mmCIF file of C-alpha atoms in Angstrom:
data_model
loop_
_atom_site.group_PDB
_atom_site.id
_atom_site.type_symbol
_atom_site.label_atom_id
_atom_site.label_comp_id
_atom_site.label_asym_id
_atom_site.label_seq_id
_atom_site.Cartn_x
_atom_site.Cartn_y
_atom_site.Cartn_z
ATOM 1 C CA GLY Y 1 2.681 -9.568 15.113
ATOM 2 C CA GLN Y 2 0.546 -6.572 14.456
ATOM 3 C CA GLN Y 3 -2.470 -7.351 12.405
ATOM 4 C CA VAL Y 4 -5.109 -4.981 10.848
ATOM 5 C CA MET Y 5 -8.098 -6.473 9.816
ATOM 6 C CA GLN Y 6 -10.629 -4.860 7.291
ATOM 7 C CA ILE Y 7 -14.230 -5.583 6.481
ATOM 8 C CA PRO Y 8 -15.951 -6.125 4.300
ATOM 9 C CA GLN Y 9 -13.741 -7.425 1.696
ATOM 10 C CA TYR Y 10 -16.229 -6.486 -1.123
ATOM 11 C CA GLN Y 11 -19.027 -4.014 -1.375
ATOM 12 C CA HIS Y 12 -21.226 -3.409 -4.233
ATOM 13 C CA VAL Y 13 -23.721 -0.706 -4.119
ATOM 14 C CA GLN Y 14 -26.123 1.357 -6.513
ATOM 15 C CA GLU Y 15 -24.828 4.885 -7.370
ATOM 16 C CA GLY Y 16 -26.072 7.165 -4.660
ATOM 17 C CA GLU Y 17 -26.112 4.759 -1.954
ATOM 18 C CA ASP Y 18 -23.541 5.147 1.046
ATOM 19 C CA PHE Y 19 -20.703 2.919 1.688
ATOM 20 C CA THR Y 20 -18.779 2.054 4.620
ATOM 21 C CA THR Y 21 -15.568 0.093 5.532
ATOM 22 C CA TYR Y 22 -14.064 -0.782 8.789
ATOM 23 C CA CYS Y 23 -10.536 -1.527 10.331
ATOM 24 C CA ASN Y 24 -9.567 -3.251 13.477
ATOM 25 C CA SER Y 25 -6.199 -3.524 14.945
ATOM 26 C CA SER Y 26 -4.934 -6.104 17.398
ATOM 27 C CA THR Y 27 -2.732 -3.393 18.998
ATOM 28 C CA THR Y 28 -3.132 0.267 19.735
ATOM 29 C CA LEU Y 29 -1.921 2.530 16.936
ATOM 30 C CA SER Y 30 -0.128 5.707 16.905
ATOM 31 C CA ASN Y 31 -1.895 6.640 13.654
ATOM 32 C CA ILE Y 32 -3.918 5.139 10.919
ATOM 33 C CA GLN Y 33 -3.758 6.061 7.240
ATOM 34 C CA TRP Y 34 -6.083 5.514 4.415
ATOM 35 C CA TYR Y 35 -5.244 4.763 0.772
ATOM 36 C CA LYS Y 36 -7.312 4.500 -2.384
ATOM 37 C CA GLN Y 37 -6.397 2.152 -5.281
ATOM 38 C CA ARG Y 38 -7.802 2.464 -8.692
ATOM 39 C CA PRO Y 39 -8.307 -0.613 -10.771
ATOM 40 C CA GLY Y 40 -4.869 -1.080 -12.427
ATOM 41 C CA GLY Y 41 -3.375 1.736 -10.390
ATOM 42 C CA HIS Y 42 -1.274 2.178 -7.524
ATOM 43 C CA PRO Y 43 -2.363 3.124 -3.742
ATOM 44 C CA VAL Y 44 -2.758 6.810 -3.235
ATOM 45 C CA PHE Y 45 -2.792 8.511 0.186
ATOM 46 C CA LEU Y 46 -6.085 9.807 1.337
ATOM 47 C CA ILE Y 47 -5.710 10.839 5.009
ATOM 48 C CA GLN Y 48 -4.184 10.263 8.528
ATOM 49 C CA LEU Y 49 -5.655 10.052 11.777
ATOM 50 C CA VAL Y 50 -3.791 10.476 14.826
ATOM 51 C CA LYS Y 51 -5.778 11.557 17.822
ATOM 52 C CA SER Y 52 -8.172 9.473 19.696
ATOM 53 C CA GLY Y 53 -11.720 9.836 18.485
ATOM 54 C CA GLU Y 54 -10.592 12.197 15.582
ATOM 55 C CA VAL Y 55 -13.051 12.512 12.903
ATOM 56 C CA LYS Y 56 -11.915 14.316 9.525
ATOM 57 C CA LYS Y 57 -13.845 14.802 6.345
ATOM 58 C CA GLN Y 58 -12.917 15.292 2.752
ATOM 59 C CA LYS Y 59 -16.069 16.084 0.835
ATOM 60 C CA ARG Y 60 -18.272 13.048 0.882
ATOM 61 C CA LEU Y 61 -15.911 10.928 2.826
ATOM 62 C CA THR Y 62 -15.940 10.809 6.477
ATOM 63 C CA PHE Y 63 -12.819 9.104 8.497
ATOM 64 C CA GLN Y 64 -13.097 8.078 12.191
ATOM 65 C CA PHE Y 65 -10.390 6.925 14.556
ATOM 66 C CA GLY Y 66 -11.677 5.128 17.410
ATOM 67 C CA GLU Y 67 -11.318 6.219 21.020
ATOM 68 C CA ALA Y 68 -8.891 3.198 21.820
ATOM 69 C CA LYS Y 69 -6.944 3.918 18.602
ATOM 70 C CA LYS Y 70 -7.609 0.451 17.573
ATOM 71 C CA ASN Y 71 -10.187 0.984 15.062
ATOM 72 C CA SER Y 72 -11.011 3.153 12.324
ATOM 73 C CA SER Y 73 -13.740 3.587 9.560
ATOM 74 C CA LEU Y 74 -14.345 5.270 6.200
ATOM 75 C CA HIS Y 75 -17.795 6.385 5.225
ATOM 76 C CA ILE Y 76 -18.546 7.633 1.830
ATOM 77 C CA THR Y 77 -21.809 9.413 1.347
ATOM 78 C CA ALA Y 78 -23.853 9.200 -2.021
ATOM 79 C CA THR Y 79 -21.314 7.202 -3.896
ATOM 80 C CA GLN Y 80 -20.419 8.194 -7.460
ATOM 81 C CA THR Y 81 -18.772 6.042 -10.058
ATOM 82 C CA THR Y 82 -15.478 7.712 -9.393
ATOM 83 C CA ASP Y 83 -15.316 6.215 -6.081
ATOM 84 C CA VAL Y 84 -14.603 2.715 -7.602
ATOM 85 C CA GLY Y 85 -11.591 1.251 -6.206
ATOM 86 C CA THR Y 86 -10.188 -0.660 -3.298
ATOM 87 C CA TYR Y 87 -9.994 1.132 0.044
ATOM 88 C CA PHE Y 88 -7.034 0.220 2.358
ATOM 89 C CA CYS Y 89 -6.368 1.158 5.874
ATOM 90 C CA ALA Y 90 -2.709 0.792 7.097
ATOM 91 C CA GLY Y 91 -1.694 1.194 10.619
ATOM 92 C CA ARG Y 92 1.449 2.190 12.311
ATOM 93 C CA ARG Y 93 2.516 1.858 15.997
ATOM 94 C CA GLY Y 94 5.342 4.065 16.765
ATOM 95 C CA ALA Y 95 7.892 4.410 14.113
ATOM 96 C CA GLN Y 96 7.306 0.781 12.741
ATOM 97 C CA LYS Y 97 6.257 -0.242 9.168
ATOM 98 C CA LEU Y 98 2.878 0.403 7.828
ATOM 99 C CA VAL Y 99 0.645 -2.615 8.089
ATOM 100 C CA PHE Y 100 -2.056 -2.730 5.491
ATOM 101 C CA GLY Y 101 -5.489 -4.084 6.083
ATOM 102 C CA GLN Y 102 -6.922 -6.576 3.191
ATOM 103 C CA GLY Y 103 -8.735 -3.896 1.544
ATOM 104 C CA THR Y 104 -12.310 -3.323 0.605
ATOM 105 C CA ARG Y 105 -13.270 -3.508 -3.053
ATOM 106 C CA LEU Y 106 -16.045 -0.944 -4.080
ATOM 107 C CA THR Y 107 -18.025 -1.363 -7.034
ATOM 108 C CA ILE Y 108 -20.972 0.801 -8.190
ATOM 109 C CA ASN Y 109 -23.807 0.155 -10.273
ATOM 110 C CA PRO Y 110 -24.568 3.388 -12.290
ATOM 111 C CA SER Q 1 4.434 13.930 -1.902
ATOM 112 C CA ALA Q 2 7.210 12.973 -4.046
ATOM 113 C CA VAL Q 3 6.921 11.285 -7.497
ATOM 114 C CA ILE Q 4 8.235 7.701 -7.925
ATOM 115 C CA SER Q 5 8.984 6.553 -11.488
ATOM 116 C CA GLN Q 6 9.077 2.591 -11.421
ATOM 117 C CA LYS Q 7 10.098 0.533 -14.371
ATOM 118 C CA PRO Q 8 9.311 -1.625 -16.017
ATOM 119 C CA SER Q 9 5.656 -1.286 -15.841
ATOM 120 C CA ARG Q 10 5.359 -4.956 -16.658
ATOM 121 C CA ASP Q 11 7.171 -7.976 -17.902
ATOM 122 C CA ILE Q 12 6.890 -11.436 -18.970
ATOM 123 C CA CYS Q 13 9.894 -13.698 -17.826
ATOM 124 C CA GLN Q 14 10.882 -17.175 -18.307
ATOM 125 C CA ARG Q 15 11.347 -19.245 -15.072
ATOM 126 C CA GLY Q 16 14.861 -19.405 -13.777
ATOM 127 C CA THR Q 17 15.717 -15.887 -15.025
ATOM 128 C CA SER Q 18 15.823 -12.566 -12.761
ATOM 129 C CA LEU Q 19 14.377 -9.382 -13.287
ATOM 130 C CA THR Q 20 15.616 -6.079 -11.811
ATOM 131 C CA ILE Q 21 12.942 -3.305 -11.135
ATOM 132 C CA GLN Q 22 13.921 0.134 -10.578
ATOM 133 C CA CYS Q 23 12.553 3.054 -8.485
ATOM 134 C CA GLN Q 24 13.425 6.613 -9.143
ATOM 135 C CA VAL Q 25 12.308 9.464 -6.599
ATOM 136 C CA ASP Q 26 12.113 13.149 -7.819
ATOM 137 C CA SER Q 27 13.415 14.152 -4.261
ATOM 138 C CA GLN Q 28 15.480 12.693 -1.332
ATOM 139 C CA VAL Q 29 13.445 10.527 0.764
ATOM 140 C CA THR Q 30 14.325 9.011 4.185
ATOM 141 C CA MET Q 31 12.798 5.558 3.766
ATOM 142 C CA MET Q 32 11.865 3.377 0.796
ATOM 143 C CA PHE Q 33 10.047 0.079 0.886
ATOM 144 C CA TRP Q 34 9.412 -2.665 -1.502
ATOM 145 C CA TYR Q 35 5.752 -4.396 -1.684
ATOM 146 C CA ARG Q 36 4.262 -7.303 -3.263
ATOM 147 C CA GLN Q 37 0.752 -7.376 -4.063
ATOM 148 C CA GLN Q 38 -1.289 -10.296 -5.586
ATOM 149 C CA PRO Q 39 -4.177 -9.138 -7.926
ATOM 150 C CA GLY Q 40 -7.079 -8.156 -5.712
ATOM 151 C CA GLN Q 41 -5.080 -8.636 -2.321
ATOM 152 C CA SER Q 42 -3.409 -6.534 0.103
ATOM 153 C CA LEU Q 43 0.099 -5.253 0.131
ATOM 154 C CA THR Q 44 2.823 -7.379 1.665
ATOM 155 C CA LEU Q 45 6.049 -5.704 2.779
ATOM 156 C CA ILE Q 46 9.129 -7.220 1.282
ATOM 157 C CA ALA Q 47 11.703 -5.330 2.728
ATOM 158 C CA THR Q 48 12.947 -1.618 3.994
ATOM 159 C CA ALA Q 49 15.625 -0.550 1.582
ATOM 160 C CA ASN Q 50 18.375 1.068 3.708
ATOM 161 C CA GLN Q 51 20.656 3.453 2.043
ATOM 162 C CA GLY Q 52 24.183 2.535 1.959
ATOM 163 C CA SER Q 53 23.497 -0.680 3.846
ATOM 164 C CA GLU Q 54 21.671 -4.126 3.486
ATOM 165 C CA ALA Q 55 18.126 -3.873 3.283
ATOM 166 C CA THR Q 56 15.775 -5.235 6.268
ATOM 167 C CA TYR Q 57 13.733 -8.018 5.036
ATOM 168 C CA GLU Q 58 10.448 -9.131 6.532
ATOM 169 C CA SER Q 59 9.687 -12.822 7.472
ATOM 170 C CA GLY Q 60 9.406 -14.941 4.510
ATOM 171 C CA PHE Q 61 11.478 -13.001 2.334
ATOM 172 C CA VAL Q 62 15.416 -13.393 1.945
ATOM 173 C CA ILE Q 63 18.104 -11.466 0.397
ATOM 174 C CA ASP Q 64 19.320 -14.278 -1.976
ATOM 175 C CA LYS Q 65 15.842 -14.394 -3.617
ATOM 176 C CA PHE Q 66 15.068 -10.651 -3.487
ATOM 177 C CA PRO Q 67 18.331 -8.556 -3.417
ATOM 178 C CA ILE Q 68 17.743 -4.919 -2.782
ATOM 179 C CA SER Q 69 20.126 -1.913 -3.635
ATOM 180 C CA ARG Q 70 19.656 1.594 -2.282
ATOM 181 C CA PRO Q 71 22.939 3.544 -3.386
ATOM 182 C CA ASN Q 72 21.524 6.969 -2.509
ATOM 183 C CA LEU Q 73 18.422 8.601 -1.066
ATOM 184 C CA THR Q 74 16.646 8.783 -4.378
ATOM 185 C CA PHE Q 75 17.039 5.355 -6.151
ATOM 186 C CA SER Q 76 16.358 1.763 -5.247
ATOM 187 C CA THR Q 77 16.259 -1.425 -7.143
ATOM 188 C CA LEU Q 78 14.708 -4.865 -6.410
ATOM 189 C CA THR Q 79 15.736 -8.034 -7.973
ATOM 190 C CA VAL Q 80 13.392 -10.946 -8.301
ATOM 191 C CA SER Q 81 15.864 -13.954 -8.712
ATOM 192 C CA ASN Q 82 15.669 -17.199 -10.234
ATOM 193 C CA MET Q 83 11.880 -16.669 -10.935
ATOM 194 C CA SER Q 84 9.251 -19.219 -10.635
ATOM 195 C CA PRO Q 85 5.471 -18.825 -11.642
ATOM 196 C CA GLU Q 86 4.728 -18.276 -7.802
ATOM 197 C CA ASP Q 87 6.664 -15.001 -8.182
ATOM 198 C CA SER Q 88 4.013 -13.732 -10.583
ATOM 199 C CA SER Q 89 2.413 -10.667 -8.892
ATOM 200 C CA ILE Q 90 2.547 -6.963 -8.840
ATOM 201 C CA TYR Q 91 5.633 -5.277 -7.266
ATOM 202 C CA LEU Q 92 5.484 -1.722 -5.721
ATOM 203 C CA CYS Q 93 8.025 0.483 -4.546
ATOM 204 C CA SER Q 94 7.368 3.117 -1.864
ATOM 205 C CA GLY Q 95 8.891 6.017 -0.150
ATOM 206 C CA ARG Q 96 8.151 8.482 2.711
ATOM 207 C CA TYR Q 97 9.846 11.328 4.458
ATOM 208 C CA GLN Q 98 11.293 11.261 7.909
ATOM 209 C CA GLY Q 99 8.987 11.184 10.834
ATOM 210 C CA ASP Q 100 6.285 9.044 12.356
ATOM 211 C CA GLY Q 101 2.950 9.188 10.418
ATOM 212 C CA THR Q 102 4.203 10.699 7.142
ATOM 213 C CA GLU Q 103 2.242 9.387 4.215
ATOM 214 C CA ALA Q 104 3.703 6.729 1.933
ATOM 215 C CA PHE Q 105 3.776 7.303 -1.973
ATOM 216 C CA PHE Q 106 4.078 4.533 -4.277
ATOM 217 C CA GLY Q 107 5.409 3.866 -7.731
ATOM 218 C CA GLN Q 108 3.155 2.781 -10.568
ATOM 219 C CA GLY Q 109 3.984 -0.889 -10.014
ATOM 220 C CA THR Q 110 5.551 -3.625 -11.915
ATOM 221 C CA ARG Q 111 3.170 -6.477 -13.108
ATOM 222 C CA LEU Q 112 5.313 -9.544 -13.523
ATOM 223 C CA THR Q 113 4.270 -12.618 -14.941
ATOM 224 C CA VAL Q 114 6.532 -15.642 -14.939
ATOM 225 C CA VAL Q 115 6.111 -18.410 -17.399
#
């Protein structure tokens, strides 16, 4: 079945450093979504990418969707302590269910 | 997005008993889902809750163990039956509106511990 692999599993950075997490799907996706889950919280939607090669920005967050629509990345510039949490990508092919990656847990040393 | 109220937020249950988790959405949603999340792990889809009909279960999950109801477009329940310590986990309900690619929104989760 469809799989979404996400790396790294953990990332610890100093506050102010950059952070990137990567997602790779075994199949072509119709779209990919990114979610953030704070410790003890529930996943919260961040963004959706639909077009091949699409790049979207939200303040310090930059999201990319690969040309083949099989991979995606989330890059955070100059991390802040409020960025702490686990970031999940979730892929969908057509109208099928969301398949979540394993998540990247980001911790930050202030 | 809609707001989902999920309860209970946590519970400690004896093995062999059952727990029913409820989710109430503040608007009508087309689709509702139930996930399980082990601490520090990803979300695993248990089933899609279908309004007025039997839920659609993912591989490894069965109706006898996880009966699901969805009597209308704003409410769903998940029961964890005949619990064992292996069922200890976080259970999340999720909803989304009609259409490919619409975002999913989640309830606050139920942290279940089976002793």
